[in-house]
XYZ file of C-alpha atoms in Angstrom:
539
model
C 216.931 36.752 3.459
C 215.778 34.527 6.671
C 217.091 31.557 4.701
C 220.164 30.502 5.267
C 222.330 30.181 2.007
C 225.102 31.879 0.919
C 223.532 31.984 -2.762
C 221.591 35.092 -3.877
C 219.564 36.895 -6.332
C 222.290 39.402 -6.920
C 224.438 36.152 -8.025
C 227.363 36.997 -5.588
C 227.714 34.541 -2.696
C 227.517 36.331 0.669
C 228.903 35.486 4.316
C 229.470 37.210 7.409
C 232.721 38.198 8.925
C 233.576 38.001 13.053
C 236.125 40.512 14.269
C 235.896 39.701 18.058
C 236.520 42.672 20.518
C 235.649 41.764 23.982
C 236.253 41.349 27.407
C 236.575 38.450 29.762
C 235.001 38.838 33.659
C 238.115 37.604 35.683
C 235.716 34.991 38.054
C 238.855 32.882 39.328
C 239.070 32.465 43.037
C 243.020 30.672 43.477
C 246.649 31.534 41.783
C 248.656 28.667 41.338
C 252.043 29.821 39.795
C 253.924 26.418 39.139
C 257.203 26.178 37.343
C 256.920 24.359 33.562
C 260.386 23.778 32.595
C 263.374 25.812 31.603
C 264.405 28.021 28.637
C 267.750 27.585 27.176
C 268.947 30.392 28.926
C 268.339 28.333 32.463
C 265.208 30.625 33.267
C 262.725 29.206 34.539
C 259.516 28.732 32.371
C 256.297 29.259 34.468
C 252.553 29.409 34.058
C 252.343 33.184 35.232
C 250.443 33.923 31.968
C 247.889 31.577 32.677
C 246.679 33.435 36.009
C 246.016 37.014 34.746
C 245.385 39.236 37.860
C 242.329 41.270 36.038
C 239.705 40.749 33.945
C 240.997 39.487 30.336
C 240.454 42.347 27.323
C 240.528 40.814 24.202
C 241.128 43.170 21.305
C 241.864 42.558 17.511
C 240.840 38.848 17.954
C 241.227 36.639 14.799
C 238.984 36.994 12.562
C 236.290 34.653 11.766
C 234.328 34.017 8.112
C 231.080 32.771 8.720
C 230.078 30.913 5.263
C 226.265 29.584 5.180
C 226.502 26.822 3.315
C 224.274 27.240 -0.409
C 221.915 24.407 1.152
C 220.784 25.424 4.250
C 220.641 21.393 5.326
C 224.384 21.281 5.530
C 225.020 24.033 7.956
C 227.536 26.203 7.811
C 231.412 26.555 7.696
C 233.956 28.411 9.946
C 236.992 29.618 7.849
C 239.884 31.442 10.786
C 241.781 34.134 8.321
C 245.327 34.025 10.092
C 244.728 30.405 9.479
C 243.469 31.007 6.058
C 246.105 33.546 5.185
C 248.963 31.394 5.893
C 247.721 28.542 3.614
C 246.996 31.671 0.946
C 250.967 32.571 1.321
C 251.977 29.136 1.244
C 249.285 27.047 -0.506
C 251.615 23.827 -0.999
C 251.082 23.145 2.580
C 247.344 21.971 1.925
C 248.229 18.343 1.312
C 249.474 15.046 3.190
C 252.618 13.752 3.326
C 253.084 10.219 1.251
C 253.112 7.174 2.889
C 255.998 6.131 5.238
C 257.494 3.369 4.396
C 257.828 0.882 7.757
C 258.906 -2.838 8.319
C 259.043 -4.327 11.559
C 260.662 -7.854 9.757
C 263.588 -5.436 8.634
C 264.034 -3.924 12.389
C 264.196 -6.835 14.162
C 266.779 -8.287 11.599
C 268.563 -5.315 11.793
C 268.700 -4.873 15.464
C 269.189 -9.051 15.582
C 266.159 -9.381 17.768
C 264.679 -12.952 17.400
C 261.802 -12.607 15.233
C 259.843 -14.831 17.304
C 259.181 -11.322 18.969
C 256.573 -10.799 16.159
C 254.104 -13.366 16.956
C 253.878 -12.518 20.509
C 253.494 -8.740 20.032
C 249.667 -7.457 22.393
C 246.860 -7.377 19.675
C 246.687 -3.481 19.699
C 249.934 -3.516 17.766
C 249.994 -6.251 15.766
C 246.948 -4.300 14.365
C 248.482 -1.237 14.250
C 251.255 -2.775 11.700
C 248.626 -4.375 9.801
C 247.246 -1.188 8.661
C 250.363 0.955 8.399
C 253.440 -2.259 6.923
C 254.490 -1.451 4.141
C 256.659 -4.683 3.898
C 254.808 -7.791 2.522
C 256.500 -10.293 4.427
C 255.241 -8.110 7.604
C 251.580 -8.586 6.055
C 252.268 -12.125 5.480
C 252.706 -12.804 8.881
C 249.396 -11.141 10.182
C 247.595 -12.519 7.542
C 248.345 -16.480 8.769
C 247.656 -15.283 12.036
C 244.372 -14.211 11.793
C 243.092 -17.152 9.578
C 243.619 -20.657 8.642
C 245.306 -20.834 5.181
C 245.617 -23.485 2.928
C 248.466 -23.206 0.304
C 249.924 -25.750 -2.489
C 253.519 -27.191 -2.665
C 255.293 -23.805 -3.547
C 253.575 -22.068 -0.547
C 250.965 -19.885 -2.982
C 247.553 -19.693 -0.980
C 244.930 -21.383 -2.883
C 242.013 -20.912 0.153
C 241.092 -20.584 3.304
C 240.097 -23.464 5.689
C 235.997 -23.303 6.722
C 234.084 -24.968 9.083
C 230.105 -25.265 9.408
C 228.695 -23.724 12.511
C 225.915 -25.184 14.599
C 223.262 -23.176 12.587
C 224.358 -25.576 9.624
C 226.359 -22.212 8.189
C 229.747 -22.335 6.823
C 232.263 -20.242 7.267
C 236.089 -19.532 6.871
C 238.072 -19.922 10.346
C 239.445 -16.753 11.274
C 241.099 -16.268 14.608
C 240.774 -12.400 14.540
C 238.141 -10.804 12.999
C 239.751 -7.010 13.288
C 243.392 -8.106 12.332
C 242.281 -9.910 9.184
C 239.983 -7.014 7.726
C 243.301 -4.778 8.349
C 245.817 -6.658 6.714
C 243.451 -8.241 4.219
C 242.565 -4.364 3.362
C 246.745 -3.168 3.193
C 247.556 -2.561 -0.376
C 250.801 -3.904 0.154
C 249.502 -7.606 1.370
C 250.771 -9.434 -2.124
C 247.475 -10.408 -3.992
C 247.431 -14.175 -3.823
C 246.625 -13.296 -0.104
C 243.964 -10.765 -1.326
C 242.214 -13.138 -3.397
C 241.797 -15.930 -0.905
C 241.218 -13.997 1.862
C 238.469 -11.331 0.314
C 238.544 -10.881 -3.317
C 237.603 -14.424 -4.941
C 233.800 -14.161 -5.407
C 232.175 -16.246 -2.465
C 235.376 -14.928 0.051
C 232.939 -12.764 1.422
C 229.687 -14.502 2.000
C 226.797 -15.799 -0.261
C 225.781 -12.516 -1.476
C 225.231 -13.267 -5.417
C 226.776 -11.922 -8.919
C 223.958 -10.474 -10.966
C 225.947 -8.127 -13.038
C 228.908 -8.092 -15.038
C 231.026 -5.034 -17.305
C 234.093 -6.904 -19.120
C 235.957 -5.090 -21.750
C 238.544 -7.745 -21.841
C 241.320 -5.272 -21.815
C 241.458 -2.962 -19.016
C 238.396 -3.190 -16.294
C 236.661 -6.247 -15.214
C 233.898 -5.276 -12.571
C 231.417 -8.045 -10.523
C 227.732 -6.517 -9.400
C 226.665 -8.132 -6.206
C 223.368 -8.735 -4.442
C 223.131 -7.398 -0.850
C 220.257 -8.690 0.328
C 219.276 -7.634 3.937
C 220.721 -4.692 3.397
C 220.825 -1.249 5.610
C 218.824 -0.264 2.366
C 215.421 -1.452 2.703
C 214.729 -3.991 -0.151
C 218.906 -4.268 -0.547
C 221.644 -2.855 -2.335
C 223.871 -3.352 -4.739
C 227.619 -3.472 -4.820
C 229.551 -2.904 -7.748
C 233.404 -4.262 -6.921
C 236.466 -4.571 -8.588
C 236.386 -8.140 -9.807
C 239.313 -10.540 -8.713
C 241.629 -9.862 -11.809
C 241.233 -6.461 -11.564
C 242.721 -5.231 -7.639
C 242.039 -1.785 -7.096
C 243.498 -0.922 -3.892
C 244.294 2.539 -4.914
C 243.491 5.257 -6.943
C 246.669 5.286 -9.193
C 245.266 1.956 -10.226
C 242.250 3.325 -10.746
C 241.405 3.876 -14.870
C 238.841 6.095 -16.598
C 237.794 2.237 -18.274
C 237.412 0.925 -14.381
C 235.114 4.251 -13.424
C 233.144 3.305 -16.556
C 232.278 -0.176 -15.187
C 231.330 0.769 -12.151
C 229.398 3.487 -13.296
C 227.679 1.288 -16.017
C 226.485 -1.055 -13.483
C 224.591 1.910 -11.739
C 222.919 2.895 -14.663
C 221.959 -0.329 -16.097
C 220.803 -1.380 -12.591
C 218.746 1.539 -12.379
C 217.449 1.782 -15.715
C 216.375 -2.216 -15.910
C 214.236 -1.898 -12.610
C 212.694 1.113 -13.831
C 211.864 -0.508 -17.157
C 211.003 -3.868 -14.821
C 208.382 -1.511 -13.018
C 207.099 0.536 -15.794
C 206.629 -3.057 -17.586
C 208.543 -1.937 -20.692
C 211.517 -4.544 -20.180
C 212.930 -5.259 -23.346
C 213.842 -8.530 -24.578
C 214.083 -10.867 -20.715
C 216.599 -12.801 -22.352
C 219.199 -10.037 -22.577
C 222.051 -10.033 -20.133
C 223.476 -7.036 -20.358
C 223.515 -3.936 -22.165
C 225.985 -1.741 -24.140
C 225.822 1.642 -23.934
C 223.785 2.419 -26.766
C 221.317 -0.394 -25.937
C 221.342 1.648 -22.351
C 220.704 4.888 -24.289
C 217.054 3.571 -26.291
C 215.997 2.033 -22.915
C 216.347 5.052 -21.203
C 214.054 6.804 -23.959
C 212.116 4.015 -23.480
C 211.749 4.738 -19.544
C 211.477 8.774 -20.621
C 208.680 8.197 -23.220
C 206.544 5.879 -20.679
C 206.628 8.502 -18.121
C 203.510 10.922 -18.686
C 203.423 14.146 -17.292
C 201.366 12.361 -14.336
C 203.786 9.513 -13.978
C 205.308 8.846 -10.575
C 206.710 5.656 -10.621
C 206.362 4.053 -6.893
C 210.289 4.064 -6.780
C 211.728 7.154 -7.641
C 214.955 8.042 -6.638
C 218.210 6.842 -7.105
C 220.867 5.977 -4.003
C 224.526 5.803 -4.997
C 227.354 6.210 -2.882
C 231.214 5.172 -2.210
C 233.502 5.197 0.725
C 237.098 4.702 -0.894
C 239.645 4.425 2.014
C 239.878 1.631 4.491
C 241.774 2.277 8.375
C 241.433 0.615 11.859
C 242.718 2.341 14.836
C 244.645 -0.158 17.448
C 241.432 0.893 19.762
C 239.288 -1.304 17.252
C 237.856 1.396 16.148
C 237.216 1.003 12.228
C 237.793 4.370 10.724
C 236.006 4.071 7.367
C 234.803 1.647 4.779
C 233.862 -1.851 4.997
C 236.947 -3.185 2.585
C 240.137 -0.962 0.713
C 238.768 -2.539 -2.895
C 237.425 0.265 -4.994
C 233.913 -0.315 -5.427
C 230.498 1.921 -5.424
C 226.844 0.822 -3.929
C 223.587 2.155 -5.260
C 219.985 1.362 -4.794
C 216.328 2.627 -5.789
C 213.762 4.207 -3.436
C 210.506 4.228 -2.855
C 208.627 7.241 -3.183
C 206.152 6.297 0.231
C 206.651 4.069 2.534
C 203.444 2.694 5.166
C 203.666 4.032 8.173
C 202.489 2.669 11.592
C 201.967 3.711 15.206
C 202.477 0.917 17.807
C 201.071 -1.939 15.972
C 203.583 -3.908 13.709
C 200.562 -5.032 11.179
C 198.110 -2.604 10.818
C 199.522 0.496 8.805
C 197.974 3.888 9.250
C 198.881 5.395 6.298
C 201.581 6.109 4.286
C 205.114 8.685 5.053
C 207.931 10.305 2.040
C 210.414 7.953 1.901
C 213.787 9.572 2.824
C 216.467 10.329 -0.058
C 218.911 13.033 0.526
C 218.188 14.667 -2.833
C 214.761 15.482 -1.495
C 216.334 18.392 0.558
C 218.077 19.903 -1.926
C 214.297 20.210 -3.811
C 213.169 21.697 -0.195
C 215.990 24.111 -0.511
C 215.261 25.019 -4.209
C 210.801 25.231 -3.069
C 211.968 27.761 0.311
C 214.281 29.674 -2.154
C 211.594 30.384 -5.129
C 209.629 31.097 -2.348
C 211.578 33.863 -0.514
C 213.367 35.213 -3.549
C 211.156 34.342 -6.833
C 214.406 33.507 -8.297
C 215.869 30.081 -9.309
C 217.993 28.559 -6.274
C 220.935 26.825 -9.228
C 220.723 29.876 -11.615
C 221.649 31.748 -8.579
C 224.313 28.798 -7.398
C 225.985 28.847 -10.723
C 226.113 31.930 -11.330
C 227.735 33.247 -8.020
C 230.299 29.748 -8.384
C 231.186 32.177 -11.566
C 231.225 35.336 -10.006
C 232.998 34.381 -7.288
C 235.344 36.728 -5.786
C 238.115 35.883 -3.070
C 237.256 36.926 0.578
C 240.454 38.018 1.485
C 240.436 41.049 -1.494
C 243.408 39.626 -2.441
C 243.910 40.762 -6.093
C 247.597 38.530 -6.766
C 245.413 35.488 -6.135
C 243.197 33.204 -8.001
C 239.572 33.130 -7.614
C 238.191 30.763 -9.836
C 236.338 28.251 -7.701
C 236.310 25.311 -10.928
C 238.865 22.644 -11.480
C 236.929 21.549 -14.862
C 233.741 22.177 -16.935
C 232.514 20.676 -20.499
C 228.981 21.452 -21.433
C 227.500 18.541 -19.530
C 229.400 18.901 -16.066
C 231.247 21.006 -13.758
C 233.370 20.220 -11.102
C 234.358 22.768 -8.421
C 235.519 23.676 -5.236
C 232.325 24.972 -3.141
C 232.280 28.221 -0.760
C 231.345 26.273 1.993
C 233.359 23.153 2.385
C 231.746 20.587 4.780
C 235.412 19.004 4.390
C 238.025 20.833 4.332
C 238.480 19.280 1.161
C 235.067 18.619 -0.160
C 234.869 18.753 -4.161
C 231.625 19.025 -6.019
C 230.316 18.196 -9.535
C 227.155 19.201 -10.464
C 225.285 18.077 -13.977
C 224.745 20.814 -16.123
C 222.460 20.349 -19.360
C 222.293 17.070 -22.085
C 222.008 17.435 -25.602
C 218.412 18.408 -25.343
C 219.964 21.293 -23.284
C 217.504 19.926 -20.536
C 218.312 20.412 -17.189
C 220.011 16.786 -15.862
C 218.214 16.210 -12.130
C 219.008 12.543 -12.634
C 220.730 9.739 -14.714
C 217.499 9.189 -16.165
C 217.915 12.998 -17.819
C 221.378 12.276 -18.729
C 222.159 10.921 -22.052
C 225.290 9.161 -23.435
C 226.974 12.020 -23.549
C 225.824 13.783 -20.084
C 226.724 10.099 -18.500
C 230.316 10.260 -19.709
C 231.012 13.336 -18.162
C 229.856 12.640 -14.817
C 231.911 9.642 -15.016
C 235.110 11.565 -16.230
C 234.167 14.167 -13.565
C 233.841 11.424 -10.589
C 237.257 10.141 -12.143
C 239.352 13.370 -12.191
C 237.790 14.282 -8.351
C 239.100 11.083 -7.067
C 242.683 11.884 -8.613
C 243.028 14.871 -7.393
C 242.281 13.748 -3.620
C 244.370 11.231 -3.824
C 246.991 13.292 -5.735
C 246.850 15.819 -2.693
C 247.204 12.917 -0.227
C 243.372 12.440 0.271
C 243.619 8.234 1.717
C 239.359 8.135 2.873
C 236.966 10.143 0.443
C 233.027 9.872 0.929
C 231.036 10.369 -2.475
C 227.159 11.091 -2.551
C 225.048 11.848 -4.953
C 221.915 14.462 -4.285
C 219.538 13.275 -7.191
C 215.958 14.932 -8.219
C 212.993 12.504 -8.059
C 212.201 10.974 -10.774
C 208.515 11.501 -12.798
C 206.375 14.347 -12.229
C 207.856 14.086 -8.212
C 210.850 15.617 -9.360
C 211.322 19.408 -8.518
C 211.541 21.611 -11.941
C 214.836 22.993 -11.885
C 217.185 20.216 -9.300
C 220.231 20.005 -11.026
C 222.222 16.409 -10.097
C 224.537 16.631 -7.556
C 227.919 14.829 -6.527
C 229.836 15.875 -3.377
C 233.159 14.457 -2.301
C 234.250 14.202 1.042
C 237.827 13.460 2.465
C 238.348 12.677 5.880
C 241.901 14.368 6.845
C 243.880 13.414 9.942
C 242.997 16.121 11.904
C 239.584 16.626 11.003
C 237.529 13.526 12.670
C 234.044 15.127 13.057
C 233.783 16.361 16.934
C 230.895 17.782 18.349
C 231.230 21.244 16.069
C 231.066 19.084 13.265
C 227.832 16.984 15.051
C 226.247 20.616 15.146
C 226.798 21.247 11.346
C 229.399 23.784 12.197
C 232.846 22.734 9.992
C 236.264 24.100 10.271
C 238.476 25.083 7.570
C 241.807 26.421 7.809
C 242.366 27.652 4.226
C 240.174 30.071 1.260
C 238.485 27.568 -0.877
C 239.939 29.467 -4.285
C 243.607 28.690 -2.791
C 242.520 24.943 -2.260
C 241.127 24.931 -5.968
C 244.237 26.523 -7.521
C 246.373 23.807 -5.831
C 243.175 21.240 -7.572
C 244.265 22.608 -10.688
C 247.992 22.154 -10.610
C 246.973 18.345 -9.462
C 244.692 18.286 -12.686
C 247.670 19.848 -14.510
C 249.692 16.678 -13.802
């Protein structure tokens, strides 16, 4: 095939395999040999190696797997196998080490240093212990400095002090910006600090509640209003409400996942109806899940055969994992509270050329689902077969690389009828997990969450649950989730199964310039990072 994807036809993925034999041209002018220490024995230790006197034959070089990714648009991925191999015979080593724990208060008692020292430690490192204290009383400390807070006679914090700004705006008065979204974002600050500082609704701004899931017993989740959003015509932001912290995913419940979920599809489903002008009654305020259920048949039945609703795609995303480097360099999301943001898009936007009023025309509105219906339109095309027959097939076929025989080589983690959730060939992270939607009752193919029915719904949300456990189980502190949905209406492309893709970021994996050139890295078979999945599932 000329397109790139390691799916095919014969429903076996395929990849190439570099076994480098070459030689180097020697074109160095100057030897330097330079001592570089000793060895125990009192030899010295030089550079000799470095400054070969001919040219450089390389023979039996490591092998390299080259793994086209089954979507062409996310490039391809790099597996070394002496790398690989290792993690095969010792597949415990592909996860992080827990949390440290670390107290600055308790060294300076300890080593009877005045703990004056604290206050007047350089900004680089007072936000370096922000983000990695585990000791409240450390996190206490950073919080009052970088804010004014008010507190009652016992010393709880009941707010923040504020101040109106010469725009007429008010704001809270916080002396550094950096060092209170690190410590405000520490799991271990105590949560009366949390909730004055970010979680009590208006903490963070004006932006307003229009949604609400409450089961009074175990999840409690607020749906806020971004207005001038990076999203044109705004987001929304489902967060864990104020008496429900999330700061972690062993907090997290299948009931909180449900909430935030619910919010999505209610969302989603009440502009559609909004659009469609099938609303049901404008009084209501919310809806249960079966009331969700007949408005989404409502939405299906409107939608002719000819129907393509002006917006028609979904947007849903969410970075868990918050970090700041000392260098001020903020390393993921916007705030540690769990929470998820989704938004509708159009299906054109105008488009203009040098003159901000007068639109020429009209251009596809972006969504990144729309590229997995490219891939599935360039596939039919080369290979008059079906691109996710093909995909799921070959994720069932699968055989290991390696021909190791002693090894699993299951690629899933865990399947019902609706869902499946799996490690893919080509990881873009060297963890990356996928779930893809599989068929609702109907046995219709689910492209969106408009296909997916009560049933189909729960088992993306128990799949999205048991992906972020085993992450985190593994170590997994920053995970990226996207969703690659079809278009909805007749703009859909037959066939586009929903996709979810789940992307750590690891500690030695920041995205360089191989990763800039859709070229990613792995160091381990993606059936040995699945078995170690399972185990997490296991517990």
């Amino acid at each position: 095939m000329t397109l790139r994807s390691s799916v095919t036809p014969q429903k076996q993925f395929i990849y190439g395999i570099h076994k480098p034999d070459y030689i180097a041209t020697n074109l160095r002018l100057e030897t330097s040999i330079n001592s570089l220490g000793h060895l125990d024995s009192g030899d010295v230790y030089s550079n000799q190696a470095n400054f070969p006197a001919n040219d450089v034959k390389v023979t039996d070089g490591d092998w390299i797997f080259e793994i086209p990714n089954p979507f062409s648009f996310r490039g391809t991925t790099f597996i070394d196998k002496e790398w690989a191999d290792n993690s095969a015979n010792n597949p415990q080593k592909i996860s992080l080490p827990p949390t440290q724990k670390l107290s600055l208060s308790t060294l300076l008692e300890k080593e009877q240093i005045p703990d004056s020292l604290f206050d007047k430690l350089p900004a680089p490192l007072h936000l370096s212990l922000a983000t990695t204290s585990t000791d409240p009383q450390d996190l206490i400390r950073l919080a009052e400095l970088s804010c004014c807070i008010e507190k009652d006679t016992n010393g709880i914090p009941t707010g923040l002090r504020y101040k109106t700004d010469s725009h007429g705006k008010t704001r809270a008065v916080i002396n550094d910006h950096a060092l209170f979204e690190a410590v405000a974002n520490n799991p271990a600050l105590p949560d009366t600090y949390k909730l004055v500082m970010v979680l009590r609704p208006g903490a963070q701004g004006g932006s307003e509640i229009v949604g609400e899931f409450n089961d009074m017993k175990e999840s409690h989740v607020f749906e806020y209003l971004r207005r001038n959003s990076y999203i044109a015509g705004g987001h929304y932001a489902a967060n864990m409400a104020d008496d429900a912290v999330r700061y972690s995913i062993d907090r997290l419940s299948e009931a909180d996942i449900t909430g935030l979920r619910h919010l999505y599809y209610q969302r989603s489903f009440v502009r559609l109806a909004c659009h469609l002008g099938i609303a049901d009654n404008k009084e209501q305020k919310s809806y249960s899940m079966d009331a969700l259920e007949i408005l989404r048949k409502k939405i299906l039945q409107s939608l002719s055969p000819e129907t393509s609703p002006d917006i028609s795609a979904t947007l849903w995303g969410w970075n868990f994992g918050f970090d700041y480097a000392p260098t001020r360099y903020r390393l993921h999301a916007s705030h540690q509270q769990i929470h998820q943001q989704y938004a509708m898009l159009p299906q054109n936007v105008a488009s203009f050329s040098g003159n901000l009023h007068i639109s020429s025309g009209s251009i596809p509105s972006f969504g990144c689902g729309d590229m997995v219906a490219e891939m599935i339109q360039n596939y039919r095309r080369e290979t008059h077969s079906d691109f996710f027959s093909d995909y799921l097939a070959c994720i069932r076929n699968n055989i290991r690389m390696d021909e190791r025989n002693d090894l699993e080589s299951s690629l899933i983690l865990w399947e019902n009828e609706h869902a499946i959730l799996f490690v893919p060939k080509a990881q873009t992270s060297q963890w990356e997990l996928q779930l893809m939607a599989l068929r609702n009752t109907n046995t219709d193919i689910i492209g969106n969450i408009l296909e997916a029915d009560t049933a189909s719904r729960i088992s993306l949300d128990r799949g999205i649950f048991l992906a972020q456990k085993v992450l985190a189980g593994l170590g997994a502190k920053m995970v990226t989730s996207i969703e690659y949905p079809k278009r909805i209406g007749n703009a859909g492309e037959p066939g586009q199964h929903l996709l979810y893709s789940f992307l750590p970021r690891l500690p030695e994996s920041p995205g360089a310039f191989s990763e800039a050139q859709l070229r990613f890295i792995n160091g381990h078979y993606p059936e040995d990072f699945a078995a170690v999945c399972r185990q997490q599932l296991q517990k």
